[in-house]
PDB file of C-alpha atoms in Angstrom:
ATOM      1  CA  UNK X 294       0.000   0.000   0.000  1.00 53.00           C
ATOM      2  CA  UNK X 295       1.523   3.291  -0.679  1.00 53.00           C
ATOM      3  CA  UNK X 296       0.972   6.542   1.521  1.00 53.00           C
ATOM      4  CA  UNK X 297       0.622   9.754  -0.300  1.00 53.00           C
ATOM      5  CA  UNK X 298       0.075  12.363   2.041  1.00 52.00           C
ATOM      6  CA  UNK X 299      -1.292  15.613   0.542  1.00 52.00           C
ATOM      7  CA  UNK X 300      -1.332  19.509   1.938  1.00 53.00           C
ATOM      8  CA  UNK X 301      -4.956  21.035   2.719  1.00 52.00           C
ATOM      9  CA  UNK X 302      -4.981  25.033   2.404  1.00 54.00           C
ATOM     10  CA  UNK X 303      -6.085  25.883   5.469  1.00 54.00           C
ATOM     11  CA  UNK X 304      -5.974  29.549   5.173  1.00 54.00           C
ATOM     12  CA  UNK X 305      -9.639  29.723   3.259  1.00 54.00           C
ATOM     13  CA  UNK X 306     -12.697  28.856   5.108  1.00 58.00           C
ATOM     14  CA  UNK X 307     -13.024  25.652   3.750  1.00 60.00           C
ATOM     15  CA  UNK X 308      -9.457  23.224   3.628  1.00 58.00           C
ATOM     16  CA  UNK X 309      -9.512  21.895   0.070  1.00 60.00           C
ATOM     17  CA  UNK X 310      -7.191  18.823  -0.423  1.00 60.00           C
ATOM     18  CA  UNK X 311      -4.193  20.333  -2.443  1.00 58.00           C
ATOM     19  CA  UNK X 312      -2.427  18.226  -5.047  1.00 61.00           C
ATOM     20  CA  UNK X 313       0.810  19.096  -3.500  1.00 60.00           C
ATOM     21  CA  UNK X 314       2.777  16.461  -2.168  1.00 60.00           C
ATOM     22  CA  UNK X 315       4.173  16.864   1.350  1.00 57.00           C
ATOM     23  CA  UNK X 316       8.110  15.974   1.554  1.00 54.00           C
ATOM     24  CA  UNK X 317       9.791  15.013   4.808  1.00 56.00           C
ATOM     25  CA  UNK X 318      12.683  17.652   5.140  1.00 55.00           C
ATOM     26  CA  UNK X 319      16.390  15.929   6.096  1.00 57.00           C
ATOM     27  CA  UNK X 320      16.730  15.908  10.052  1.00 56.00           C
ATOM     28  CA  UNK X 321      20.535  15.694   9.358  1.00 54.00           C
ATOM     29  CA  UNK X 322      22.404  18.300  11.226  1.00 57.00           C
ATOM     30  CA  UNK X 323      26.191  18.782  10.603  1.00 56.00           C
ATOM     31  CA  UNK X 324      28.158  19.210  14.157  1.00 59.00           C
ATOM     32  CA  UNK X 325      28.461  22.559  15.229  1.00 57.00           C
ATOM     33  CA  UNK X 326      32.154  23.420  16.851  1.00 56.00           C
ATOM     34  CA  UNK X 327      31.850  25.247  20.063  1.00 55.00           C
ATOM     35  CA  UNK X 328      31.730  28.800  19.631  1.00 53.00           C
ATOM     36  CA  UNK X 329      33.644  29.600  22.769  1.00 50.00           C
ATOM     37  CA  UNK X 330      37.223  28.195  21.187  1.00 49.00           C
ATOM     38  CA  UNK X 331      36.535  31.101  18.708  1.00 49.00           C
ATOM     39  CA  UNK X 332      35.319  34.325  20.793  1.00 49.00           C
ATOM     40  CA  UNK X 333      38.474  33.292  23.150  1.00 49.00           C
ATOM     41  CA  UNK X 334      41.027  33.252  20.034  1.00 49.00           C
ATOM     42  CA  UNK X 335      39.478  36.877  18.837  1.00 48.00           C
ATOM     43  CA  UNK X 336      39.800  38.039  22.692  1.00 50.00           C
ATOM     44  CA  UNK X 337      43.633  36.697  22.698  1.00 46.00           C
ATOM     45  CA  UNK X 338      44.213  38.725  19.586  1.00 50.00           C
ATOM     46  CA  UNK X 339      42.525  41.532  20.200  1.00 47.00           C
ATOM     47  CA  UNK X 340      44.648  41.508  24.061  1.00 50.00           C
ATOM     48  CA  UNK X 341      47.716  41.359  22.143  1.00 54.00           C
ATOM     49  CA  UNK X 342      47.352  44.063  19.834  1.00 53.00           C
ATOM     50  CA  UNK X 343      49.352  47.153  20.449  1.00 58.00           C
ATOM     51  CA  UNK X 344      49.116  50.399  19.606  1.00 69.00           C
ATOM     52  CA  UNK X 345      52.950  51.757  18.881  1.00 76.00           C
ATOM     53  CA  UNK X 346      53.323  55.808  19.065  1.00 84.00           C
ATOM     54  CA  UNK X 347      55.520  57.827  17.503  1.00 87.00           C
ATOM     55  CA  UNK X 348      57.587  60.728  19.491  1.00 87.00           C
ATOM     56  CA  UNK X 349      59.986  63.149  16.818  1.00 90.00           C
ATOM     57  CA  UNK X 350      61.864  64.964  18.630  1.00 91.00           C
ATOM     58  CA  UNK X 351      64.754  67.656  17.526  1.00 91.00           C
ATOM     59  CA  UNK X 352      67.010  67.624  21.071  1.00 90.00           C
ATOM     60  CA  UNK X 353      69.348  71.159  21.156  1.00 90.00           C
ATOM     61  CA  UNK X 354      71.394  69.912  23.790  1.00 90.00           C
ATOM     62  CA  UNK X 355      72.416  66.504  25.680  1.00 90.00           C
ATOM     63  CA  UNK X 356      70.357  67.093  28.907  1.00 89.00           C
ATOM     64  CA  UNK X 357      67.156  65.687  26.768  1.00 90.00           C
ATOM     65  CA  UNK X 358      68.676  62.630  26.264  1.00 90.00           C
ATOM     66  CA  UNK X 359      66.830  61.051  29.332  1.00 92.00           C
ATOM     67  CA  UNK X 360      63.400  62.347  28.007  1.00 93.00           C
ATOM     68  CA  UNK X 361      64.334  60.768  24.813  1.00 92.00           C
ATOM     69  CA  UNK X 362      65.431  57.741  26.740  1.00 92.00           C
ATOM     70  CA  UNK X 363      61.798  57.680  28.888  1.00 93.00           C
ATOM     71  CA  UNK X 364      59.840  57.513  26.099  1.00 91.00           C
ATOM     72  CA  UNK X 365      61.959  54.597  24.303  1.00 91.00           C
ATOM     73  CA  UNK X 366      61.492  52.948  28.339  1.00 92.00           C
ATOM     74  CA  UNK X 367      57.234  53.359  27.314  1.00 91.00           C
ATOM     75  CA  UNK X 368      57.671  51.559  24.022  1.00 90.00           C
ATOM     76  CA  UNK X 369      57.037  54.356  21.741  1.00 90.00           C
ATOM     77  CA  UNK X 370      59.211  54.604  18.470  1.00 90.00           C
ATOM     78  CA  UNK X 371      61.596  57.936  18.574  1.00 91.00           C
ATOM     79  CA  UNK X 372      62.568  59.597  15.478  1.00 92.00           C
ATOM     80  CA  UNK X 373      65.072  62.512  16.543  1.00 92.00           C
ATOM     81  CA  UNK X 374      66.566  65.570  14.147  1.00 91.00           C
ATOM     82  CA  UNK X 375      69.962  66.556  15.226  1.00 91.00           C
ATOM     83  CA  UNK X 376      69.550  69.321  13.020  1.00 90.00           C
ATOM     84  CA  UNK X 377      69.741  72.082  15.918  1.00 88.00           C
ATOM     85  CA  UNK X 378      72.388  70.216  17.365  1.00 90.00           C
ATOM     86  CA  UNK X 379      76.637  70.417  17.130  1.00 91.00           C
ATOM     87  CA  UNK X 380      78.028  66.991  15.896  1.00 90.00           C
ATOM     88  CA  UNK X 381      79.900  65.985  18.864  1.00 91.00           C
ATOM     89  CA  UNK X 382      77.009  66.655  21.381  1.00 92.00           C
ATOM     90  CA  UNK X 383      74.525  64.961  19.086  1.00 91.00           C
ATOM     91  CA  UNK X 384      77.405  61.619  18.796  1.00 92.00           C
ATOM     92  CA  UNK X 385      77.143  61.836  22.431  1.00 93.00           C
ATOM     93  CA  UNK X 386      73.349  61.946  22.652  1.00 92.00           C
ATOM     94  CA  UNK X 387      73.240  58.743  19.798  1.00 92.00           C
ATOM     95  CA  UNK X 388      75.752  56.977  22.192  1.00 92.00           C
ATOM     96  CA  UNK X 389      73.488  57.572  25.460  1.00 93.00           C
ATOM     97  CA  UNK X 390      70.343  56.617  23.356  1.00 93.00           C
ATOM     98  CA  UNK X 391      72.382  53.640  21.875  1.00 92.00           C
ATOM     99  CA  UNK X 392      72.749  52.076  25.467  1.00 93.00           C
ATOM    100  CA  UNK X 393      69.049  52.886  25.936  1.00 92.00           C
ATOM    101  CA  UNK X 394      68.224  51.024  23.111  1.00 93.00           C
ATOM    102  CA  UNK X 395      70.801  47.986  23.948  1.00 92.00           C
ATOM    103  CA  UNK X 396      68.793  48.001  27.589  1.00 92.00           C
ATOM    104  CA  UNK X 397      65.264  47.184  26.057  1.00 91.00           C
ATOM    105  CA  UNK X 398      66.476  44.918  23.030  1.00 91.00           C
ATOM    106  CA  UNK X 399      65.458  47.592  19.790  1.00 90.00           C
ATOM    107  CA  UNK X 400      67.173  49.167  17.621  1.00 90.00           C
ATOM    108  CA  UNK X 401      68.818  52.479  16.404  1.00 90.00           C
ATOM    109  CA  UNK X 402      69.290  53.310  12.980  1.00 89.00           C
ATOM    110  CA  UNK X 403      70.216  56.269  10.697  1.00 88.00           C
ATOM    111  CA  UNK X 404      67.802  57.052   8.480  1.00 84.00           C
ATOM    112  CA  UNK X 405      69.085  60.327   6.755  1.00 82.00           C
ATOM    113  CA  UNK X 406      71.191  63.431   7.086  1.00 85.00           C
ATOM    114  CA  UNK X 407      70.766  64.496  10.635  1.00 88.00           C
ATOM    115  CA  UNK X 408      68.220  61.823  11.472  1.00 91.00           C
ATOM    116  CA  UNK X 409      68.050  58.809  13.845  1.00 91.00           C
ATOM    117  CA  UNK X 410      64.955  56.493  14.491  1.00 90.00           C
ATOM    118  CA  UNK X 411      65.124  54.445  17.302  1.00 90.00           C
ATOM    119  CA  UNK X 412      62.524  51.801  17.997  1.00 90.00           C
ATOM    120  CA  UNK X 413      61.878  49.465  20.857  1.00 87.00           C
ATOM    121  CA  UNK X 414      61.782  45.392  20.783  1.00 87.00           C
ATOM    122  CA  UNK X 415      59.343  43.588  17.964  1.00 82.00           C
ATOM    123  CA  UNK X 416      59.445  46.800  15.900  1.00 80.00           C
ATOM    124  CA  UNK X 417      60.924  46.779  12.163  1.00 74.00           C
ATOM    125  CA  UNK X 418      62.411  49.291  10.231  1.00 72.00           C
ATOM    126  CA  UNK X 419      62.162  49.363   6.679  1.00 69.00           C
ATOM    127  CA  UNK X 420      64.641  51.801   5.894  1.00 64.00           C
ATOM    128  CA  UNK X 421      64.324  53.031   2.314  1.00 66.00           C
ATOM    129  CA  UNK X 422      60.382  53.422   3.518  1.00 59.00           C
ATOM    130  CA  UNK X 423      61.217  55.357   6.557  1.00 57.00           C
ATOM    131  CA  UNK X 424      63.521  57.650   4.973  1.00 61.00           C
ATOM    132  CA  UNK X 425      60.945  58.703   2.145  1.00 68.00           C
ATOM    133  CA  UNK X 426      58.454  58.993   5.237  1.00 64.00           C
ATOM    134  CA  UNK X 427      60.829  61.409   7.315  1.00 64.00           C
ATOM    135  CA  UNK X 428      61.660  63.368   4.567  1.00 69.00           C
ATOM    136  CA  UNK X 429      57.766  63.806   3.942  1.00 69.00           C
ATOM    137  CA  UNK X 430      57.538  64.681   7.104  1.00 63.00           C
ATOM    138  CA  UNK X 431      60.200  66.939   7.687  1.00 66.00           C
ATOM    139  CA  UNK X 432      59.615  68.741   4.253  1.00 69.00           C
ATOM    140  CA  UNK X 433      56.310  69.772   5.537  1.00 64.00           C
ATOM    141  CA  UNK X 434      57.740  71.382   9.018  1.00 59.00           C
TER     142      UNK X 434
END
C-alpha cells in the first residue's frame, strides 16, 4: 500500500485537499564546533594588539637625552633631528640613546642626514620606507 500524504490550504474557510505532495525535510544536522574556542582566540588577539606611538623629537642639547630615553622605556618609536644640534654633542646623545636602546632589546638606525629612528623590541624598520616617510615629514615642518 503506498501513503501519499497531501497539503490542505487551510488559510480559506473551507481546507480543500491540495495536489501538493508533502516531503519530509532531512533531520541531518552537521556538528556545530563550540563557539567559545573562537570568541576566546578573537579576545587573545585583540589583548595582544598594540598600539605603537611615535615621538619626533629635535634635542638642542644633551640634557634631553633622558626624556628621549623615557619615552623609548614606554615603548614608543623615537625619530630625533639633530639638526639644531653640534656633531659631537649629538654623537654623544646617539651613544646615550644607543645604550638605551641595547637596555630594552630595539634598535637604532640612521635614516638620513641628521636623522636617527630608534625603535623598541618587535618593531621593524624598513629603511628606504622610513627615509621617504621622514623626509615627507620633515619637508612639511
Amino acid at each position: 500500500m503506498k501513503q501519499t500524504n497531501t497539503a490542505m490550504n487551510v488559510s480559506s474557510p473551507n481546507p480543500v485537499p491540495s495536489n501538493k505532495k508533502v516531503v519530509a525535510m532531512n533531520t541531518y544536522q552537521q556538528p556545530v564546533q563550540p563557539t567559545s574556542n573562537v570568541n576566546a582566540n578573537r579576545r587573545m588577539t585583540d589583548n595582544q594588539r598594540v598600539d605603537k606611538k611615535v615621538s619626533v623629537f629635535e634635542p638642542s642639547e644633551y640634557g634631553e637625552c633622558r626624556m628621549i630615553a623615557q619615552s623609548l622605556f614606554k615603548n614608543e618609536i623615537v625619530i630625533l633631528s639633530f639638526a639644531a644640534m653640534e656633531e659631537f654633542q649629538a654623537r654623544r646623545v646617539v651613544d646615550f640613546l644607543t645604550g638605551a636602546v641595547y637596555a630594552i632589546d630595539g634598535d637604532i638606525r640612521r635614516i638620513g642626514e641628521e636623522i636617527f629612528i630608534c625603535t623598541p623590541k618587535n618593531v621593524e624598520i624598513s629603511s628606504t620606507i622610513a627615509k621617504s616617510l621622514i623626509e615627507a615629514h620633515f619637508a612639511e615642518m
